[in-house]
């Protein structure tokens, strides 16, 4: 093989290799987890309708209190925050079994008030965004009016409070790069935000 051919093959190899590397997610980027796949998690101030089949006296529309509970006839306070509507319905059914034979309960979400995020820093309309459905990073930035001309879009952070195994609250600071969000692999980085998340745009 001539030296010219060797050089051509080498150049082709380098180009292919660089393409493979650029197509892989960057190992130094932490992708924050989104909400669970099983469904919307209820939270304080959400309005729900509890329907007990063939029993209007037990069926009612309630607002989840700040402590995450709802008050229902006969069974009193029931924890609701952090559960899906189906999970809450199962819990209420179990409690009503002490008073009714084979109760059938359904829970409908009437109004979502517990899902919100904050976008602060170099965006045109910083502040709290009250959402009615799950929202991604790019959607939240767009709803906040987009970046200002001074934004350092590759130095963003998501601040998230999580509860450790010992019950203590820990603050996570997750780096976010705009270039990653709009890349070919952007879907892996443009995750759905959790309620209470704060996007900081320096």
JSON list of C-alpha atoms in Angstrom, two decimals, residues 8 29 99 102 116 120 142 153 156 161 188:
[
{"chain": "A", "resi": 8, "resn": "UNK", "atom": "CA", "xyz": [-6.21, 8.55, 3.06]},
{"chain": "A", "resi": 29, "resn": "UNK", "atom": "CA", "xyz": [-22.74, 15.18, 32.39]},
{"chain": "A", "resi": 99, "resn": "UNK", "atom": "CA", "xyz": [-67.30, -0.05, 56.95]},
{"chain": "A", "resi": 102, "resn": "UNK", "atom": "CA", "xyz": [-66.24, -4.68, 48.63]},
{"chain": "A", "resi": 116, "resn": "UNK", "atom": "CA", "xyz": [-44.41, 24.22, 39.82]},
{"chain": "A", "resi": 120, "resn": "UNK", "atom": "CA", "xyz": [-34.11, 32.48, 37.78]},
{"chain": "A", "resi": 142, "resn": "UNK", "atom": "CA", "xyz": [-39.23, 29.02, 26.93]},
{"chain": "A", "resi": 153, "resn": "UNK", "atom": "CA", "xyz": [-26.35, 28.92, 28.55]},
{"chain": "A", "resi": 156, "resn": "UNK", "atom": "CA", "xyz": [-26.95, 26.35, 33.89]},
{"chain": "A", "resi": 161, "resn": "UNK", "atom": "CA", "xyz": [-34.15, 19.21, 47.14]},
{"chain": "A", "resi": 188, "resn": "UNK", "atom": "CA", "xyz": [-31.53, 12.24, 27.04]}
]
